[in-house]
């Protein structure tokens, strides 16, 4: 799955599994609204299979 993320936009994201980014752990309980640059950092660190879906807000 190739996800195209714009770093300047916001996304509603559903994670497939927990992700630790810095001191924070994102959990896959609900949709999380985050900036594209955070989504891109998660994908770079964990791979795109960690994102169940990401919808632009």
PDB file of C-alpha atoms in Angstrom:
ATOM      1  CA  UNK A   1       0.000   0.000   0.000  1.00  0.00           C
ATOM      2  CA  UNK A   2       1.529   3.317  -1.042  1.00  0.00           C
ATOM      3  CA  UNK A   3       0.181   6.192   1.008  1.00  0.00           C
ATOM      4  CA  UNK A   4       0.714   9.719  -0.354  1.00  0.00           C
ATOM      5  CA  UNK A   5       0.974  12.151   2.573  1.00  0.00           C
ATOM      6  CA  UNK A   6       1.109  15.949   2.296  1.00  0.00           C
ATOM      7  CA  UNK A   7       3.117  17.260   5.285  1.00  0.00           C
ATOM      8  CA  UNK A   8       1.087  20.497   5.417  1.00  0.00           C
ATOM      9  CA  UNK A   9      -2.374  18.896   5.694  1.00  0.00           C
ATOM     10  CA  UNK A  10      -4.201  17.220   8.592  1.00  0.00           C
ATOM     11  CA  UNK A  11      -5.348  13.601   8.559  1.00  0.00           C
ATOM     12  CA  UNK A  12      -7.742  11.372  10.480  1.00  0.00           C
ATOM     13  CA  UNK A  13      -5.622   8.274  11.054  1.00  0.00           C
ATOM     14  CA  UNK A  14      -6.497   4.780  12.274  1.00  0.00           C
ATOM     15  CA  UNK A  15      -3.455   2.773  13.315  1.00  0.00           C
ATOM     16  CA  UNK A  16      -3.138  -0.989  12.940  1.00  0.00           C
ATOM     17  CA  UNK A  17      -0.950  -1.342  16.049  1.00  0.00           C
ATOM     18  CA  UNK A  18       0.595   0.816  18.795  1.00  0.00           C
ATOM     19  CA  UNK A  19       3.374   3.168  17.664  1.00  0.00           C
ATOM     20  CA  UNK A  20       5.993   4.836  19.859  1.00  0.00           C
ATOM     21  CA  UNK A  21       7.230   8.131  18.439  1.00  0.00           C
ATOM     22  CA  UNK A  22       9.616   9.957  20.752  1.00  0.00           C
ATOM     23  CA  UNK A  23       8.191   9.942  24.279  1.00  0.00           C
ATOM     24  CA  UNK A  24       4.600   9.414  23.098  1.00  0.00           C
ATOM     25  CA  UNK A  25       2.810   6.173  22.262  1.00  0.00           C
ATOM     26  CA  UNK A  26      -0.079   6.333  19.789  1.00  0.00           C
ATOM     27  CA  UNK A  27      -2.616   3.556  20.364  1.00  0.00           C
ATOM     28  CA  UNK A  28      -4.959   2.084  17.726  1.00  0.00           C
ATOM     29  CA  UNK A  29      -8.144   2.561  19.768  1.00  0.00           C
ATOM     30  CA  UNK A  30      -9.827   5.352  17.785  1.00  0.00           C
ATOM     31  CA  UNK A  31      -9.137   7.713  14.904  1.00  0.00           C
ATOM     32  CA  UNK A  32      -6.409  10.218  15.713  1.00  0.00           C
ATOM     33  CA  UNK A  33      -6.152  13.618  14.022  1.00  0.00           C
ATOM     34  CA  UNK A  34      -2.545  14.467  13.238  1.00  0.00           C
ATOM     35  CA  UNK A  35      -0.482  16.574  10.885  1.00  0.00           C
ATOM     36  CA  UNK A  36       0.898  15.038   7.735  1.00  0.00           C
ATOM     37  CA  UNK A  37       4.476  15.467   8.936  1.00  0.00           C
ATOM     38  CA  UNK A  38       3.696  13.241  11.963  1.00  0.00           C
ATOM     39  CA  UNK A  39       2.002  10.640   9.738  1.00  0.00           C
ATOM     40  CA  UNK A  40       5.037  10.686   7.435  1.00  0.00           C
ATOM     41  CA  UNK A  41       7.405  10.263  10.400  1.00  0.00           C
ATOM     42  CA  UNK A  42       5.397   7.259  11.641  1.00  0.00           C
ATOM     43  CA  UNK A  43       5.437   5.666   8.174  1.00  0.00           C
ATOM     44  CA  UNK A  44       9.187   6.292   7.836  1.00  0.00           C
ATOM     45  CA  UNK A  45       9.853   4.714  11.247  1.00  0.00           C
ATOM     46  CA  UNK A  46       7.362   1.813  11.161  1.00  0.00           C
ATOM     47  CA  UNK A  47       6.477   1.253   7.488  1.00  0.00           C
ATOM     48  CA  UNK A  48       3.140   1.977   5.802  1.00  0.00           C
ATOM     49  CA  UNK A  49       1.500  -1.240   7.084  1.00  0.00           C
ATOM     50  CA  UNK A  50       1.150   0.441  10.503  1.00  0.00           C
ATOM     51  CA  UNK A  51      -1.508   2.794   9.037  1.00  0.00           C
ATOM     52  CA  UNK A  52      -4.918   1.137   8.668  1.00  0.00           C
ATOM     53  CA  UNK A  53      -6.171   4.279   6.903  1.00  0.00           C
ATOM     54  CA  UNK A  54      -5.424   8.002   6.693  1.00  0.00           C
ATOM     55  CA  UNK A  55      -8.141  10.378   5.451  1.00  0.00           C
ATOM     56  CA  UNK A  56      -7.433  14.018   4.708  1.00  0.00           C
ATOM     57  CA  UNK A  57      -9.416  16.407   6.922  1.00  0.00           C
TER      58      UNK A  57
END
